[in-house]
Short mmCIF file of C-alpha atoms in Angstrom, two decimals:
data_model
loop_
_atom_site.label_atom_id
_atom_site.label_comp_id
_atom_site.label_asym_id
_atom_site.label_seq_id
_atom_site.Cartn_x
_atom_site.Cartn_y
_atom_site.Cartn_z
CA SER D 105 33.44 103.74 9.67
CA ALA D 106 31.48 104.85 6.71
CA VAL D 107 28.66 102.74 5.85
CA ILE D 108 28.11 101.77 1.88
CA SER D 109 25.07 100.26 0.30
CA GLN D 110 24.62 99.36 -3.52
CA LYS D 111 22.23 98.54 -5.82
CA PRO D 112 21.57 96.57 -7.49
CA SER D 113 23.02 93.60 -5.68
CA ARG D 114 23.25 91.67 -8.53
CA ASP D 115 21.31 92.03 -12.04
CA ILE D 116 21.59 89.61 -15.11
CA CYS D 117 21.51 92.17 -18.26
CA GLN D 118 21.91 91.68 -22.21
CA ARG D 119 24.32 92.08 -24.81
CA GLY D 120 24.29 96.11 -25.94
CA THR D 121 22.00 97.16 -22.84
CA SER D 122 23.85 99.16 -19.91
CA LEU D 123 23.03 98.98 -16.36
CA THR D 124 23.52 101.86 -13.89
CA ILE D 125 24.83 100.64 -10.44
CA GLN D 126 24.61 103.17 -7.40
CA CYS D 127 26.33 103.93 -4.13
CA GLN D 128 25.20 105.46 -1.12
CA VAL D 129 27.45 106.40 1.94
CA ASP D 130 25.69 107.39 5.17
CA SER D 131 28.40 110.22 5.70
CA GLN D 132 29.84 112.65 3.69
CA VAL D 133 32.70 111.66 2.15
CA THR D 134 35.51 113.56 -0.27
CA MET D 135 36.78 110.23 -2.30
CA MET D 136 34.79 107.38 -3.66
CA PHE D 137 36.04 104.86 -6.01
CA TRP D 138 34.77 102.22 -8.50
CA TYR D 139 36.21 98.99 -8.54
CA ARG D 140 35.85 95.86 -10.89
CA GLN D 141 36.56 92.22 -10.36
CA GLN D 142 36.53 89.70 -12.91
CA PRO D 143 35.55 85.93 -12.17
CA GLY D 144 38.31 84.42 -10.08
CA GLN D 145 40.00 87.74 -10.10
CA SER D 146 41.42 90.44 -7.97
CA LEU D 147 39.80 93.90 -7.70
CA THR D 148 41.13 96.67 -10.27
CA LEU D 149 40.66 100.30 -9.71
CA ILE D 150 38.15 101.62 -12.38
CA ALA D 151 38.06 105.20 -12.01
CA THR D 152 38.04 107.80 -8.62
CA ALA D 153 35.47 109.74 -8.22
CA ASN D 154 35.80 113.23 -6.69
CA GLN D 155 32.51 115.35 -5.73
CA GLY D 156 32.32 118.61 -8.30
CA SER D 157 34.65 117.12 -11.14
CA GLU D 158 35.27 114.78 -13.58
CA ALA D 159 36.33 111.47 -12.74
CA THR D 160 39.86 109.98 -13.42
CA TYR D 161 40.36 106.81 -14.90
CA GLU D 162 42.81 104.23 -14.89
CA SER D 163 44.59 102.75 -17.90
CA GLY D 164 41.90 100.50 -19.79
CA PHE D 165 39.08 102.41 -18.64
CA VAL D 166 36.94 104.95 -20.90
CA ILE D 167 34.10 107.16 -19.66
CA ASP D 168 32.48 106.38 -22.68
CA LYS D 169 31.92 102.66 -21.62
CA PHE D 170 32.05 103.12 -17.62
CA PRO D 171 30.55 107.12 -17.44
CA ILE D 172 30.51 107.72 -13.66
CA SER D 173 28.46 110.82 -11.61
CA ARG D 174 29.11 111.86 -8.27
CA PRO D 175 25.82 114.72 -7.68
CA ASN D 176 26.46 115.14 -3.58
CA LEU D 177 28.65 113.93 -1.51
CA THR D 178 27.13 111.01 -0.52
CA PHE D 179 25.87 109.40 -3.89
CA SER D 180 27.94 108.03 -7.04
CA THR D 181 26.93 105.74 -9.92
CA LEU D 182 29.02 104.10 -12.23
CA THR D 183 27.03 103.08 -15.58
CA VAL D 184 28.22 99.88 -17.66
CA SER D 185 27.58 100.82 -21.01
CA ASN D 186 27.10 98.74 -24.07
CA MET D 187 27.10 95.45 -22.17
CA SER D 188 29.57 91.93 -23.68
CA PRO D 189 29.69 89.13 -21.91
CA GLU D 190 33.40 90.02 -20.84
CA ASP D 191 31.86 92.66 -18.46
CA SER D 192 30.33 90.07 -16.50
CA SER D 193 32.45 91.38 -13.12
CA ILE D 194 31.29 92.44 -9.59
CA TYR D 195 31.53 95.99 -9.38
CA LEU D 196 32.25 97.50 -5.87
CA CYS D 197 32.30 101.27 -4.73
CA SER D 198 34.45 102.56 -2.03
CA VAL D 199 34.86 105.21 -0.11
CA GLU D 200 37.81 106.77 1.28
CA ASP D 201 37.77 107.80 5.31
CA GLY D 202 38.95 107.57 8.55
CA THR D 203 42.71 109.29 9.85
CA HIS D 204 45.27 107.97 7.37
CA TYR D 205 42.42 107.65 4.71
CA GLU D 206 41.55 103.67 4.49
CA GLN D 207 39.34 102.69 2.63
CA TYR D 208 35.87 101.08 3.01
CA PHE D 209 33.91 99.36 0.61
CA GLY D 210 30.13 98.54 -0.56
CA PRO D 211 28.52 94.80 -1.09
CA GLY D 212 28.96 95.02 -4.62
CA THR D 213 27.07 94.39 -7.44
CA ARG D 214 27.40 90.97 -9.35
CA LEU D 215 26.33 91.87 -13.30
CA THR D 216 26.03 88.83 -15.45
CA VAL D 217 25.75 89.84 -19.24
CA THR D 218 24.23 86.88 -21.39
CA ASP F 38 51.51 95.71 -10.20
CA ALA F 39 51.07 95.29 -6.73
CA LYS F 40 54.03 96.19 -5.03
CA THR F 41 53.86 93.24 -2.32
CA THR F 42 54.71 89.30 -2.65
CA GLN F 43 52.55 86.90 -0.51
CA PRO F 44 52.29 83.20 -0.34
CA THR F 45 49.41 82.23 -2.56
CA SER F 46 47.07 79.95 0.41
CA MET F 47 48.01 79.47 3.84
CA ASP F 48 45.89 76.73 6.30
CA CYS F 49 45.36 77.34 10.04
CA ALA F 50 43.26 75.43 12.46
CA GLU F 51 40.65 76.70 14.63
CA GLY F 52 41.77 78.59 17.70
CA ARG F 53 45.62 79.20 16.79
CA ALA F 54 47.28 82.01 15.68
CA ALA F 55 47.03 82.64 11.81
CA ASN F 56 50.45 84.27 10.85
CA LEU F 57 50.30 85.88 7.30
CA PRO F 58 53.33 87.26 6.03
CA CYS F 59 54.24 89.75 3.56
CA ASN F 60 57.37 91.01 1.50
CA HIS F 61 57.17 94.62 0.11
CA SER F 62 61.26 95.02 -0.66
CA THR F 63 60.79 98.35 -2.57
CA ILE F 64 58.62 100.14 0.01
CA SER F 65 59.08 104.13 0.13
CA GLY F 66 59.41 105.68 3.85
CA ASN F 67 56.26 107.41 2.96
CA GLU F 68 54.41 103.88 2.28
CA TYR F 69 52.33 102.89 5.02
CA VAL F 70 51.29 98.73 4.94
CA TYR F 71 47.89 98.21 4.27
CA TRP F 72 45.73 95.12 5.25
CA TYR F 73 41.93 93.88 4.17
CA ARG F 74 40.93 90.63 3.48
CA GLN F 75 37.78 89.49 1.41
CA ILE F 76 35.44 86.98 2.64
CA HIS F 77 33.49 85.28 -0.34
CA SER F 78 30.82 87.23 -2.09
CA GLN F 79 31.86 90.45 0.15
CA GLY F 80 33.47 93.55 -0.18
CA PRO F 81 36.70 94.11 1.15
CA GLN F 82 37.05 95.04 4.67
CA TYR F 83 39.78 96.92 6.10
CA ILE F 84 42.01 95.18 8.72
CA ILE F 85 44.58 97.25 10.10
CA HIS F 86 47.73 100.03 8.55
CA GLY F 87 50.80 100.91 9.93
CA LEU F 88 53.75 103.02 8.90
CA LYS F 89 57.38 101.60 11.23
CA ASN F 90 55.89 100.83 14.13
CA ASN F 91 53.98 97.55 15.15
CA GLU F 92 50.08 98.00 15.63
CA THR F 93 46.97 96.10 17.42
CA ASN F 94 43.06 96.75 17.30
CA GLU F 95 40.23 94.50 17.44
CA MET F 96 41.16 92.44 15.12
CA ALA F 97 44.51 91.59 14.13
CA SER F 98 48.33 92.65 14.71
CA LEU F 99 50.37 93.91 12.42
CA ILE F 100 54.76 93.74 12.85
CA ILE F 101 56.32 95.32 10.40
CA THR F 102 60.40 94.72 10.43
CA GLU F 103 62.95 97.02 11.18
CA ASP F 104 63.45 97.71 7.63
CA ARG F 105 60.20 97.53 6.51
CA LYS F 106 61.06 95.49 3.73
CA SER F 107 58.75 92.81 4.82
CA SER F 108 55.31 92.44 7.62
CA THR F 109 53.25 90.20 9.61
CA LEU F 110 49.67 90.28 10.03
CA ILE F 111 48.66 88.17 13.21
CA LEU F 112 44.78 86.56 13.77
CA PRO F 113 45.83 85.99 17.40
CA HIS F 114 42.96 83.09 17.54
CA ALA F 115 41.50 82.01 14.18
CA THR F 116 38.08 81.43 13.85
CA LEU F 117 35.85 79.79 10.86
CA ARG F 118 34.91 83.30 9.80
CA ASP F 119 38.41 84.24 9.34
CA THR F 120 38.46 82.35 6.44
CA ALA F 121 39.04 84.69 3.39
CA VAL F 122 41.33 86.35 0.83
CA TYR F 123 43.91 88.75 2.17
CA TYR F 124 45.36 91.34 0.96
CA CYS F 125 48.46 92.99 1.79
CA ILE F 126 48.75 96.33 -0.24
CA VAL F 127 51.60 99.57 0.37
CA ARG F 128 50.09 102.69 -0.59
CA VAL F 129 50.90 106.79 0.72
CA ALA F 130 48.19 107.66 3.03
CA ASN F 131 46.42 110.67 0.82
CA TYR F 132 43.74 112.27 -0.50
CA GLY F 133 43.78 112.65 -4.37
CA GLY F 134 47.02 111.14 -5.57
CA SER F 135 47.46 108.09 -7.83
CA GLN F 136 50.26 106.89 -5.35
CA GLY F 137 47.41 106.41 -2.84
CA ASN F 138 45.47 104.15 -5.08
CA LEU F 139 44.57 100.54 -3.47
CA ILE F 140 46.86 98.27 -5.92
CA PHE F 141 45.17 94.47 -5.08
CA GLY F 142 47.58 92.03 -5.52
CA LYS F 143 46.08 88.33 -5.87
CA GLY F 144 46.33 87.90 -1.38
CA THR F 145 47.13 84.80 0.46
CA LYS F 146 43.74 83.07 0.72
CA LEU F 147 43.69 81.58 4.57
CA SER F 148 41.64 78.63 5.08
CA VAL F 149 40.71 78.22 8.83
CA LYS F 150 39.82 74.71 9.55
CA PRO F 151 38.24 72.71 12.87
#
């Protein structure tokens, strides 16, 4: 299975600033995904990122707020823009791999906005 | 919305089998049953998946009823490290389609007790 790392692992940011989260995979993958997990909640899909095309956002998430880059088959970034305390969450990336498209997840980035 | 129903929580004695049920009465013919778990403060971990036959791997067994409307994840000898939230998800296994997205429900919080 793919091994995924994320940077930073956690951060505390001020309201109104932006944070870019990096996701690195140890193998080439076509599909990468970004999720948000708000405190005490389950995971919610933010967007799907294919290399060479624009990310596809889920309902309730927009590119201006969560711009995503996917420059190659092993790397992606998610930016959380103009942050507010409501953006305090764990942000996770995942990749689709395996015979039946199993998803494998990174360790997550714990973001606190003050 | 998640297409599965799971108990909110379960307890299991260490060393005993943990049997986690999942109802998916509206599952379609091309949808697989996937199980993930999330140990506290970690990203979700893929466990196992199946279409209609029972499946077993080094982590667990998956039993799917003949009508495919429910399934059970079995951890044969639960340890304290198996304490986690377990998610049952049904999805189409393919690249690129939204039907293949993972939709996480609230899952079952399994507590393994000494």
